XYZ file of N, CA and C in Angstrom:
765
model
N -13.666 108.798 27.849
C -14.440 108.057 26.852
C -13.534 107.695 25.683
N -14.032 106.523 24.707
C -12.991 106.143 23.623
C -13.541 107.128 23.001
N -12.126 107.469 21.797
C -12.371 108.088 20.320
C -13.099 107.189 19.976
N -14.689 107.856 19.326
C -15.654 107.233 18.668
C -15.412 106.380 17.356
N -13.521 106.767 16.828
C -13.511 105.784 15.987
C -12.853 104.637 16.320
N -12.711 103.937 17.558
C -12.311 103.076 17.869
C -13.561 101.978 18.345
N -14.725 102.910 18.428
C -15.635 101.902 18.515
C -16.301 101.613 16.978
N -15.516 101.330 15.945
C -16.324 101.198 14.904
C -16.101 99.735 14.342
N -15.254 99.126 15.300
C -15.327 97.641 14.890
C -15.439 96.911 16.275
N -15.281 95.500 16.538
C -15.346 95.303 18.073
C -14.216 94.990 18.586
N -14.215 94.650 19.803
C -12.817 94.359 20.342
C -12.276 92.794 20.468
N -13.354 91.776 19.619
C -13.077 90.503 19.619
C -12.566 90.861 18.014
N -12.809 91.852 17.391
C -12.296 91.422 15.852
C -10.734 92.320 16.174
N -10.929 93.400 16.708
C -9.667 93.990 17.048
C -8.796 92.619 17.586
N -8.748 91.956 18.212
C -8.342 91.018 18.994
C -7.780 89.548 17.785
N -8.552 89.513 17.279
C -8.501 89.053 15.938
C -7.524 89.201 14.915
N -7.613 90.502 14.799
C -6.649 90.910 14.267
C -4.946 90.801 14.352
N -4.897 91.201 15.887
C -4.089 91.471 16.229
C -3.297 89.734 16.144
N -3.887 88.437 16.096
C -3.698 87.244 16.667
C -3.021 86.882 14.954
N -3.799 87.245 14.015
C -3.066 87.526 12.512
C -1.811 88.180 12.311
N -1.300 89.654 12.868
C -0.791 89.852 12.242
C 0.811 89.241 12.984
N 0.169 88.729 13.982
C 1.729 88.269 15.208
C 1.753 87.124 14.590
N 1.074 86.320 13.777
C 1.489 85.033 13.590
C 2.319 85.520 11.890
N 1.654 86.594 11.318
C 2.328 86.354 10.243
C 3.842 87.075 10.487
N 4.229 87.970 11.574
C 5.358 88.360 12.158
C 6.249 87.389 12.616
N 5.523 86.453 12.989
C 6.145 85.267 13.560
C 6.673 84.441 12.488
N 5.725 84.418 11.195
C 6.000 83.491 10.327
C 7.161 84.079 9.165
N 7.417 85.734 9.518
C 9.055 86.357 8.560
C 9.791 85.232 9.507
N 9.810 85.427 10.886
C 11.113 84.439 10.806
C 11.249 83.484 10.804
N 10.608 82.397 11.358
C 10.229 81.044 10.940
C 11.061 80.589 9.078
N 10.316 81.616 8.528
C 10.965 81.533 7.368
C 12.228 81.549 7.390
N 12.559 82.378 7.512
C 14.314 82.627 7.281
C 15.159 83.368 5.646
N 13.957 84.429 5.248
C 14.731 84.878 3.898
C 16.015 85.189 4.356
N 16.612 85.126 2.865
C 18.669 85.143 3.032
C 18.452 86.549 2.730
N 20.053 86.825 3.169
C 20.567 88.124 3.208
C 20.912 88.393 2.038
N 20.595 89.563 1.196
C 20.705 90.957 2.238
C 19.158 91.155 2.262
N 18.223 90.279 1.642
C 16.940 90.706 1.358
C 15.777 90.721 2.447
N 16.590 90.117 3.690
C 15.835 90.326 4.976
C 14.888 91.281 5.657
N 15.788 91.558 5.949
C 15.810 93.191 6.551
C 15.009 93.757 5.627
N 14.887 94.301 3.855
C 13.703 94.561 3.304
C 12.135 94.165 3.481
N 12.519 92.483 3.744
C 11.180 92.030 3.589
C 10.287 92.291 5.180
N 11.316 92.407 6.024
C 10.902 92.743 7.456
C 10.160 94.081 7.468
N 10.831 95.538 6.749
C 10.335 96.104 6.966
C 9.074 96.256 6.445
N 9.133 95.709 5.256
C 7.750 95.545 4.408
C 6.447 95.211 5.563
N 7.087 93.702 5.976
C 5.840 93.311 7.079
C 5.389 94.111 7.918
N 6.418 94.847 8.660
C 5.715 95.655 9.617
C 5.054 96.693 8.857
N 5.645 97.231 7.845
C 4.529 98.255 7.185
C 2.979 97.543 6.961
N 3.090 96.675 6.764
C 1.608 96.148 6.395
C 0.727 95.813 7.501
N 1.427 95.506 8.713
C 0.925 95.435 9.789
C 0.357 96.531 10.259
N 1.254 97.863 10.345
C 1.225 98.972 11.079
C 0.152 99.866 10.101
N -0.417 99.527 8.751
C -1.090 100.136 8.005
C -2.339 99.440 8.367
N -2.606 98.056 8.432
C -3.676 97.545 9.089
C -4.338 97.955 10.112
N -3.592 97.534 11.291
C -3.493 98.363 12.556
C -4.368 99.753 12.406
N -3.632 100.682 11.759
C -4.242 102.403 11.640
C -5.395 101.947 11.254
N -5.754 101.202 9.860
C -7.140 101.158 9.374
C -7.724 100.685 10.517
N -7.662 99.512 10.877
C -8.675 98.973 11.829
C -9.020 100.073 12.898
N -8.107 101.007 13.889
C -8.318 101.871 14.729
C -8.901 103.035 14.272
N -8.265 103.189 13.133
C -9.383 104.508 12.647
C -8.582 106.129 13.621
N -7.470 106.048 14.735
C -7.348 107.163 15.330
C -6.137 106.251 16.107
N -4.934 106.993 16.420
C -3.944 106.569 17.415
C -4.256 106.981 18.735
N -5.039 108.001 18.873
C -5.737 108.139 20.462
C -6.373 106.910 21.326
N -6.001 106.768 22.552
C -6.569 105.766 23.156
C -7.985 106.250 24.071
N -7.968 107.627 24.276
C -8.677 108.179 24.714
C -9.137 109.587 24.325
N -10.416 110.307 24.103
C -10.716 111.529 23.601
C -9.737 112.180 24.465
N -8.885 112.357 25.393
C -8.087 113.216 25.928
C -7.031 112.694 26.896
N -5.571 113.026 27.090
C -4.867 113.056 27.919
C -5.333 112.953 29.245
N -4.664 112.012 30.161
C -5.273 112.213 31.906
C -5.012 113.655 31.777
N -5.240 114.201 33.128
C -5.180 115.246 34.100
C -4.360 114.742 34.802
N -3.006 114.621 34.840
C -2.218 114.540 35.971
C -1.970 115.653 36.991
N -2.421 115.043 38.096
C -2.048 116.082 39.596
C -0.280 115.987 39.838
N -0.339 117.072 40.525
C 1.462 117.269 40.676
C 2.024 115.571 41.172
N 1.596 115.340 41.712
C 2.008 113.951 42.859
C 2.260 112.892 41.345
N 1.149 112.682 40.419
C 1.290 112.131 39.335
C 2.246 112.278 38.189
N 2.692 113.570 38.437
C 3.255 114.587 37.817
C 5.299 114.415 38.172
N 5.034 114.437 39.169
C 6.039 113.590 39.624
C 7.015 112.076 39.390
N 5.814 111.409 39.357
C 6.059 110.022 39.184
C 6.037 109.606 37.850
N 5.116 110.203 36.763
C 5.536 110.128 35.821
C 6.856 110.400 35.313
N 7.491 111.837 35.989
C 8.751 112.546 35.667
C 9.904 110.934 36.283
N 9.332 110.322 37.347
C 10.174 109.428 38.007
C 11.304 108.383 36.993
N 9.146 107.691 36.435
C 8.987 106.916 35.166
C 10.659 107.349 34.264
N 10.617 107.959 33.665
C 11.514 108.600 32.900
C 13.045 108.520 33.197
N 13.041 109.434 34.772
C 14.582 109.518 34.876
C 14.848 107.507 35.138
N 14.159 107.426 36.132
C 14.386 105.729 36.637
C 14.531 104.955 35.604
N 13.758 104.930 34.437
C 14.044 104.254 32.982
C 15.524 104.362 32.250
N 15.699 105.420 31.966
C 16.745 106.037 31.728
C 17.992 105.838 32.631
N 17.875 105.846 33.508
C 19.070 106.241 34.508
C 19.502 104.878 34.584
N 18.854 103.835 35.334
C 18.893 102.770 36.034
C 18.568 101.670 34.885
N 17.609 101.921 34.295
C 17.435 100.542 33.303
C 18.213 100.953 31.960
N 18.222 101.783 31.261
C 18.588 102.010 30.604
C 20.629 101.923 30.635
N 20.966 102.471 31.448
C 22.648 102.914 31.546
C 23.267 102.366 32.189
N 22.299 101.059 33.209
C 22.859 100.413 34.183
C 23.048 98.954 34.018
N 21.794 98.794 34.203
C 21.167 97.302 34.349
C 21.584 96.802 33.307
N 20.774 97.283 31.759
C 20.819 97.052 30.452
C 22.585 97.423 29.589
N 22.982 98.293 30.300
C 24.226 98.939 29.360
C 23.818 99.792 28.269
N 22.680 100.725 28.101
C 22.410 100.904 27.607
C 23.427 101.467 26.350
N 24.012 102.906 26.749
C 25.324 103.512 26.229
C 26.329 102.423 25.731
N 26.632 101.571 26.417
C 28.182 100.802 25.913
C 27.657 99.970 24.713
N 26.107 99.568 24.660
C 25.475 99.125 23.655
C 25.470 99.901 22.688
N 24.803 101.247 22.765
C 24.711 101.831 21.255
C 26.066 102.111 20.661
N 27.256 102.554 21.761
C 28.401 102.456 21.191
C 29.018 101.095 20.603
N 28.904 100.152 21.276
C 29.445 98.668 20.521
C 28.446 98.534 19.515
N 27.336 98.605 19.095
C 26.460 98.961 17.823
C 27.296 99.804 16.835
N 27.185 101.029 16.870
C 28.316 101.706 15.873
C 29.700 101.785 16.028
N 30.438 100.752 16.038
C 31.505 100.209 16.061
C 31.659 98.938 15.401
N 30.764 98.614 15.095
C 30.576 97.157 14.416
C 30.166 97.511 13.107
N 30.890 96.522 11.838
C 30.417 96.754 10.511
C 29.547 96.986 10.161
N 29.286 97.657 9.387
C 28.073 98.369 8.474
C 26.824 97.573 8.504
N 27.088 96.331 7.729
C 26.067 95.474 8.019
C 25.521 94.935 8.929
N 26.252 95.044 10.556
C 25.861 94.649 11.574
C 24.987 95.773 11.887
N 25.379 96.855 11.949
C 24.349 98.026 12.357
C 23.386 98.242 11.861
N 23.078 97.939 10.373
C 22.136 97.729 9.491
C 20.830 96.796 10.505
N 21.246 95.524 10.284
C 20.945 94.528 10.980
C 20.279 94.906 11.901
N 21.071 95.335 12.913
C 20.073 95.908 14.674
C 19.697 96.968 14.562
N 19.856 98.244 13.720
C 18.661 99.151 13.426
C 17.752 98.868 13.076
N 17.325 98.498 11.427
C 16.356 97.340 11.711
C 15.374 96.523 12.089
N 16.437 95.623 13.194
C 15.198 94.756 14.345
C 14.887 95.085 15.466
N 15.690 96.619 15.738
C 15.182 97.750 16.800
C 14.375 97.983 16.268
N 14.139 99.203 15.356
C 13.129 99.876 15.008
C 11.771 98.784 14.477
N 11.724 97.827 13.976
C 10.979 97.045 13.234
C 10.090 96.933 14.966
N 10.648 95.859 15.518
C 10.149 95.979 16.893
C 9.690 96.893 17.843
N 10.634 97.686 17.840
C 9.743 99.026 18.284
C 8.366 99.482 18.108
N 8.708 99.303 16.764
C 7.061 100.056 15.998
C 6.091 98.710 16.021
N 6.628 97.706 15.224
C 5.882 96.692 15.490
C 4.549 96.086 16.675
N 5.493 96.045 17.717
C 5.531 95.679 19.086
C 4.605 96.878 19.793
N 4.803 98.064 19.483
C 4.086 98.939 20.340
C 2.843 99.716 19.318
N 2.647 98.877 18.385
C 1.571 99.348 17.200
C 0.352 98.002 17.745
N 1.002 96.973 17.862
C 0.066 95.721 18.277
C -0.391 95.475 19.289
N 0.386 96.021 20.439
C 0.086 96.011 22.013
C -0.699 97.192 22.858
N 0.189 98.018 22.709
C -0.337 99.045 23.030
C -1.240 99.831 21.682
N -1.268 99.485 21.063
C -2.433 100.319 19.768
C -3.555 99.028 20.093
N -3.776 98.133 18.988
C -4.496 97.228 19.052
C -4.777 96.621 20.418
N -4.515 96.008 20.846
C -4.592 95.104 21.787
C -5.272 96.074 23.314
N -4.210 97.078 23.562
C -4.772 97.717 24.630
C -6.341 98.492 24.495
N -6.229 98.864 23.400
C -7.571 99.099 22.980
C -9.188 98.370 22.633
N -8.373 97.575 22.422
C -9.759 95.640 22.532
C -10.105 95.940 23.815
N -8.564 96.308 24.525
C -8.961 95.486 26.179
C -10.193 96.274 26.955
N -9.542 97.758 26.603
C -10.682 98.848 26.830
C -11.738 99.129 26.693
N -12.080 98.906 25.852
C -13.185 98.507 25.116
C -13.965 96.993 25.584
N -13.534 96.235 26.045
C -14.071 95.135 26.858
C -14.316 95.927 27.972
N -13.381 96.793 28.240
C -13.625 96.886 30.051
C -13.947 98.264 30.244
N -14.767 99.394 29.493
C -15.851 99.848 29.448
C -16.533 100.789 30.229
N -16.493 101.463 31.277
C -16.958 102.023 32.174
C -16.719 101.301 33.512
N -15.787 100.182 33.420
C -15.153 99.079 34.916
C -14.833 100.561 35.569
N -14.805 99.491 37.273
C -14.640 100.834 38.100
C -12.661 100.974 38.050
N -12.299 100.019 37.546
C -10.662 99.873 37.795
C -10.066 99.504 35.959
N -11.041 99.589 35.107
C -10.719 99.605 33.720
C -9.661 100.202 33.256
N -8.754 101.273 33.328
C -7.773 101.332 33.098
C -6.312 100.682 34.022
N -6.932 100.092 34.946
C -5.260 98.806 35.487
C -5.579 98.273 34.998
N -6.917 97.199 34.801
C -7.060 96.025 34.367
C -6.620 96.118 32.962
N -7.181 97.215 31.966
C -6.369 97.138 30.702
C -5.450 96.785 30.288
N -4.633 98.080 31.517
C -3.401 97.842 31.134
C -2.668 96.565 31.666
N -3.047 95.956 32.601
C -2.191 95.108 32.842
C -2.476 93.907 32.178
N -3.469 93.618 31.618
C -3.569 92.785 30.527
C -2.673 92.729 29.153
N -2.980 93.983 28.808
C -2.262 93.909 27.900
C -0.717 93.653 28.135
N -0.690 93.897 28.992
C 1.255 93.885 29.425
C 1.190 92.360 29.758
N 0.313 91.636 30.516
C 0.502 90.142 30.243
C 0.500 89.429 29.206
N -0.639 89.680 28.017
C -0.148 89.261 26.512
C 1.652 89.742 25.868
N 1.687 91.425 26.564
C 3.079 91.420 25.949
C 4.296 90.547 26.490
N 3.985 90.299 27.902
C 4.592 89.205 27.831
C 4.981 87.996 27.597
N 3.665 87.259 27.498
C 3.823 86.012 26.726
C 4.167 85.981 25.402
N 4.172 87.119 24.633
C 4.927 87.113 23.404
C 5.833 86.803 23.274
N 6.683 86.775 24.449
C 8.187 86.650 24.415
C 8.585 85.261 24.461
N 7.422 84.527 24.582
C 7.773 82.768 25.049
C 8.233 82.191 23.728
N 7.575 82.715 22.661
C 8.245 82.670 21.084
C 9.529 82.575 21.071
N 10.312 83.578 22.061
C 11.936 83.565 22.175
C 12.842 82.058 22.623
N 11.886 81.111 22.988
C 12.444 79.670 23.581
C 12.744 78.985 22.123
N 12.727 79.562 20.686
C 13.149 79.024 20.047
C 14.676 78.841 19.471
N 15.229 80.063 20.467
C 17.121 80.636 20.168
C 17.224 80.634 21.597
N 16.836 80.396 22.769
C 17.571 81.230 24.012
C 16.943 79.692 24.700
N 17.409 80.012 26.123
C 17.444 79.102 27.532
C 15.858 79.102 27.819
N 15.467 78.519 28.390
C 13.992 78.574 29.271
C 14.361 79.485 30.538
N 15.407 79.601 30.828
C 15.546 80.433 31.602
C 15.395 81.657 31.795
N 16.298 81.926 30.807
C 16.266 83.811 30.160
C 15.109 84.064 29.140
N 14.443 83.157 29.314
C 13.362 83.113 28.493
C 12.169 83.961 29.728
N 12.413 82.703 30.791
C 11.157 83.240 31.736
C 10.999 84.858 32.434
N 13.008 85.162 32.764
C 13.159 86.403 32.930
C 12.572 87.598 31.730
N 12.990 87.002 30.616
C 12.519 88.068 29.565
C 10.811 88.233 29.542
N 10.168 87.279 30.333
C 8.456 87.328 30.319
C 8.171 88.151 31.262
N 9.193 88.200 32.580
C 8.847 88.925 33.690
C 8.870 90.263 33.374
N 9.887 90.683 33.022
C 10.299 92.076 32.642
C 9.693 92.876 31.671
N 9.672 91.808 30.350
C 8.766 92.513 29.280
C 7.269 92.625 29.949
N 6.604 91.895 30.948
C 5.235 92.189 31.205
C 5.711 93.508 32.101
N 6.373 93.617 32.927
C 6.683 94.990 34.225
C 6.804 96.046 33.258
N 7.785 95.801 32.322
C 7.748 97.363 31.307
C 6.642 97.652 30.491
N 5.381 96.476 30.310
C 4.160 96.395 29.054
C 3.384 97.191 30.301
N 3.278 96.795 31.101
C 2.474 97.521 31.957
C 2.915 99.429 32.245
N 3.893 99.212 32.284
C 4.357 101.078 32.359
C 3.889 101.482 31.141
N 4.406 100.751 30.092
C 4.422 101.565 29.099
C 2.840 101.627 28.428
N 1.788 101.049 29.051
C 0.724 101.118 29.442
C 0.125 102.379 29.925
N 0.615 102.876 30.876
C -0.214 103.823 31.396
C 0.778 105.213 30.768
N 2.105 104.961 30.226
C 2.501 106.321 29.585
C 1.605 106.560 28.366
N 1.049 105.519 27.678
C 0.101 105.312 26.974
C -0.985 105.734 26.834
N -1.270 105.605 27.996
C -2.880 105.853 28.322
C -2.567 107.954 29.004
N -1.776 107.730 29.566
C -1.385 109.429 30.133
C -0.701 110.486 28.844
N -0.232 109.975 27.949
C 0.159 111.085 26.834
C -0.771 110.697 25.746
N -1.433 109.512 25.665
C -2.406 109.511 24.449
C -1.931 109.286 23.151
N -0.243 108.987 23.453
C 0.310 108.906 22.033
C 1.067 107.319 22.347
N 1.366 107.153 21.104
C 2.475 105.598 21.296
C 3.611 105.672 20.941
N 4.327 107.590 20.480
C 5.845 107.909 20.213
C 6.855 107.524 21.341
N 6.362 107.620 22.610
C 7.230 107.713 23.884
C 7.255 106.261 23.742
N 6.321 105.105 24.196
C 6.722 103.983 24.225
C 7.851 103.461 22.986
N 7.125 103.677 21.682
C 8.184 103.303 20.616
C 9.575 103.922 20.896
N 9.633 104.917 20.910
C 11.107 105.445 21.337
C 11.769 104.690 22.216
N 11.110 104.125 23.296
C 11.828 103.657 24.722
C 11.978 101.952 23.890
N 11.277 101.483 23.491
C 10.866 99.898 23.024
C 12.331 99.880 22.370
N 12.832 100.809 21.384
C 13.359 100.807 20.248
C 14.966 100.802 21.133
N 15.157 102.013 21.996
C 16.085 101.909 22.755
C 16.572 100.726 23.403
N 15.932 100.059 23.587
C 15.942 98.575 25.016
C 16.262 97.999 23.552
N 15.932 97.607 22.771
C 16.573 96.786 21.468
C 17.936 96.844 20.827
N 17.874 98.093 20.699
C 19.080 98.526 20.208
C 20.668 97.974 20.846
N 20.611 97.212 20.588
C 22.050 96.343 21.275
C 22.508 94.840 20.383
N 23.938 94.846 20.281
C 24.753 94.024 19.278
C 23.584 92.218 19.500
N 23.446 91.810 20.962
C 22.793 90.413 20.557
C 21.006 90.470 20.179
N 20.986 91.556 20.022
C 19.319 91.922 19.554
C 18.614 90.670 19.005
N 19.572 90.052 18.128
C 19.373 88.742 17.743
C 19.304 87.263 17.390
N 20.183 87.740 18.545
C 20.901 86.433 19.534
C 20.320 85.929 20.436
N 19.339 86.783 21.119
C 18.715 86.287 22.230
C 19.252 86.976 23.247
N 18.828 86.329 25.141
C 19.453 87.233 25.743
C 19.944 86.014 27.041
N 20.665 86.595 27.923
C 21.191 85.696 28.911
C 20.423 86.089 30.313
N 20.471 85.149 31.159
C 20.179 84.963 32.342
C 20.782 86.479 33.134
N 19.909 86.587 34.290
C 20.810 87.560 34.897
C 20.257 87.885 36.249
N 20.769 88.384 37.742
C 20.413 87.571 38.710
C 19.104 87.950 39.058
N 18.088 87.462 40.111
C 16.937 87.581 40.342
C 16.882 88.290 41.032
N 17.786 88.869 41.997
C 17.795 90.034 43.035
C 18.010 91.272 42.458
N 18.459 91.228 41.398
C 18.842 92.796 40.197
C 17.497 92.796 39.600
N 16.557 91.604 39.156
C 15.671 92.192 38.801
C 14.659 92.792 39.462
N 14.829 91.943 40.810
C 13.786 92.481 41.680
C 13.705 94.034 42.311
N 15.025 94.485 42.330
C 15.498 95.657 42.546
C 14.729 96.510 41.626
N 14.722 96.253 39.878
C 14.707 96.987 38.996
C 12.919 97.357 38.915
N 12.715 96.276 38.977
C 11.342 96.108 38.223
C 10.399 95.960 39.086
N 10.142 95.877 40.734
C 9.620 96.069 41.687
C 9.212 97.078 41.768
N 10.157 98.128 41.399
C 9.157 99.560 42.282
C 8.640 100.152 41.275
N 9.330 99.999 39.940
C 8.308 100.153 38.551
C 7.172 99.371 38.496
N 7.091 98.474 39.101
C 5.266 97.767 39.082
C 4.649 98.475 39.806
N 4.933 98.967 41.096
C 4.564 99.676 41.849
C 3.979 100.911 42.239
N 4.679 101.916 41.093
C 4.638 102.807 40.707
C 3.986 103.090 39.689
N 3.581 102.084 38.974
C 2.986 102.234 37.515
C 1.493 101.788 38.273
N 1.460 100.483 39.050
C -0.344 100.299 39.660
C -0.769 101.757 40.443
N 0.083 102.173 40.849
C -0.297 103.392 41.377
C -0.912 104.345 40.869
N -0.256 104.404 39.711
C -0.404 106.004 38.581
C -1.609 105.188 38.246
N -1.972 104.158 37.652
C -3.180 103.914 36.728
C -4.213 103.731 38.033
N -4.021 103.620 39.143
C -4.896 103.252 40.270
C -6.000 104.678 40.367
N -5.030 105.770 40.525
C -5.302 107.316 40.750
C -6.374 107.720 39.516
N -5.696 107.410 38.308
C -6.017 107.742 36.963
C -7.536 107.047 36.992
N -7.837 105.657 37.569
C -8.895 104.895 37.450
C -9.921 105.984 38.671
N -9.342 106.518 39.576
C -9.684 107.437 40.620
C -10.342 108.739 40.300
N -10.068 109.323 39.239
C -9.955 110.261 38.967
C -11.462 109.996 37.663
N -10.672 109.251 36.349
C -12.248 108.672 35.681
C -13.579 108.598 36.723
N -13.473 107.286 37.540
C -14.796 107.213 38.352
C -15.398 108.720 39.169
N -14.218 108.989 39.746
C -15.165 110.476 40.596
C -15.425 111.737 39.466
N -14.808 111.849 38.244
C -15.536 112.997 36.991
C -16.646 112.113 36.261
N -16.834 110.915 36.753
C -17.628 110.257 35.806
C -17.264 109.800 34.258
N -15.932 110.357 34.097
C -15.230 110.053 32.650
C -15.027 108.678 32.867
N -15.634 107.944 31.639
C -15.605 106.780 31.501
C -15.089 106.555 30.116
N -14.159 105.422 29.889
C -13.072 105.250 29.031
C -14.137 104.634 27.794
């Protein structure tokens, strides 16, 4: 069942909300304040966002309680993790040679992508997974499959967020960055919905940012690496929320 204080507004004004505060996120950069006063005014925004956000939710819980993960779940969650880490994180992404070419670069550069890591991080996983996934839930109510459908909604809005990015980058690496950011909105969906908190996603969001073209945009990269990557993480993630939706319907716990 929801925390009763999440039903204290609706999920078209939650929704609402959320459509405000991305445009006025949208509209720091559009602007373009000069340096060094950027980066201040950025963090400002997201504070005002992320203070909104809390008011409107009233509770960071998405649910009066944590799933019940069975060992098998238990597992795959543990999967979630190393596979993130291991493979997307150190491989695919570079994760390591990134944070090292990050602190290796002038002061002000690191400034810079700490920053529009963390800003994003919190940002990004305060609006999606706080707000947004919670509208969705709240639309979808006692559904017999309400927690995939949630989540994978919401991971389709998080992806189209990214189409904003066709204003610095290719249509290309544009479309890849929609694919991927929806495959990871969706995991980070049900880690969401399974720890009840939004520290793990922000942590992971913040990590995947953290790299020298953070704000540069990003490049093309081949379609068979992604399919590799992000295939069995879709897979694995409809699964876990499939069980989880399995598990609600036969206790009768309804979200």
């Amino acid at each position: 069942m929801l925390p009763k204080e999440l039903l204290k507004t609706s999920a078209i004004h939650k929704l609402g909300l959320a459509l405000a505060l991305y445009a006025l996120y949208i509209a720091f950069f559009l602007i373009g304040f000069p340096k060094p006063i950027d980066n201040g005014v950025h963090i400002l925004v997201v504070i005002v966002a992320l203070c909104a956000i809390i008011r409107e939710l009233g509770t960071l819980r998405i649910t009066n309680q944590p799933l019940l993960m069975d060992k098998r779940q238990k597992i795959i969650f543990s999967f979630f993790l190393v596979f993130f880490v291991g493979l997307y994180v150190l491989v695919t992404f570079q994760g390591i040679k990134n944070v090292i070419s990050v602190f290796n670069s002038p002061f002000h550069k690191i400034i810079n992508v700490a920053t529009t890591a963390f800003c994003a991080g919190f940002f990004e996983e305060y609006l999606v997974r706080g707000l947004i996934l919670a509208a969705l839930m709240q639309i979808l109510a006692n559904k017999r499959f309400g927690y995939t459908l949630a989540g994978f909604g919401a991971a389709f809005i998080f992806g189209l967020l990214h189409l904003s990015n066709l204003t610095f980058q290719s249509p290309a690496a544009t479309l890849q960055q929609v694919l991927y950011a929806t495959v990871l909105g969706f995991t980070f969906a049900y880690l969401r919905i399974a720890t009840n908190r939004l520290s793990l996603c922000i942590g992971l969001h913040t990590l995947i940012d953290f790299q020298p073209s953070v704000n540069q945009g990003v490049t093309t990269v081949h379609w068979g690496s992604l399919l590799i990557v992000f295939a069995p993480l879709l897979l694995a993630t409809w699964y876990c929320l499939w069980q989880a939706d399995r598990q609600k319907n036969h206790s009768k716990f309804k979200v």
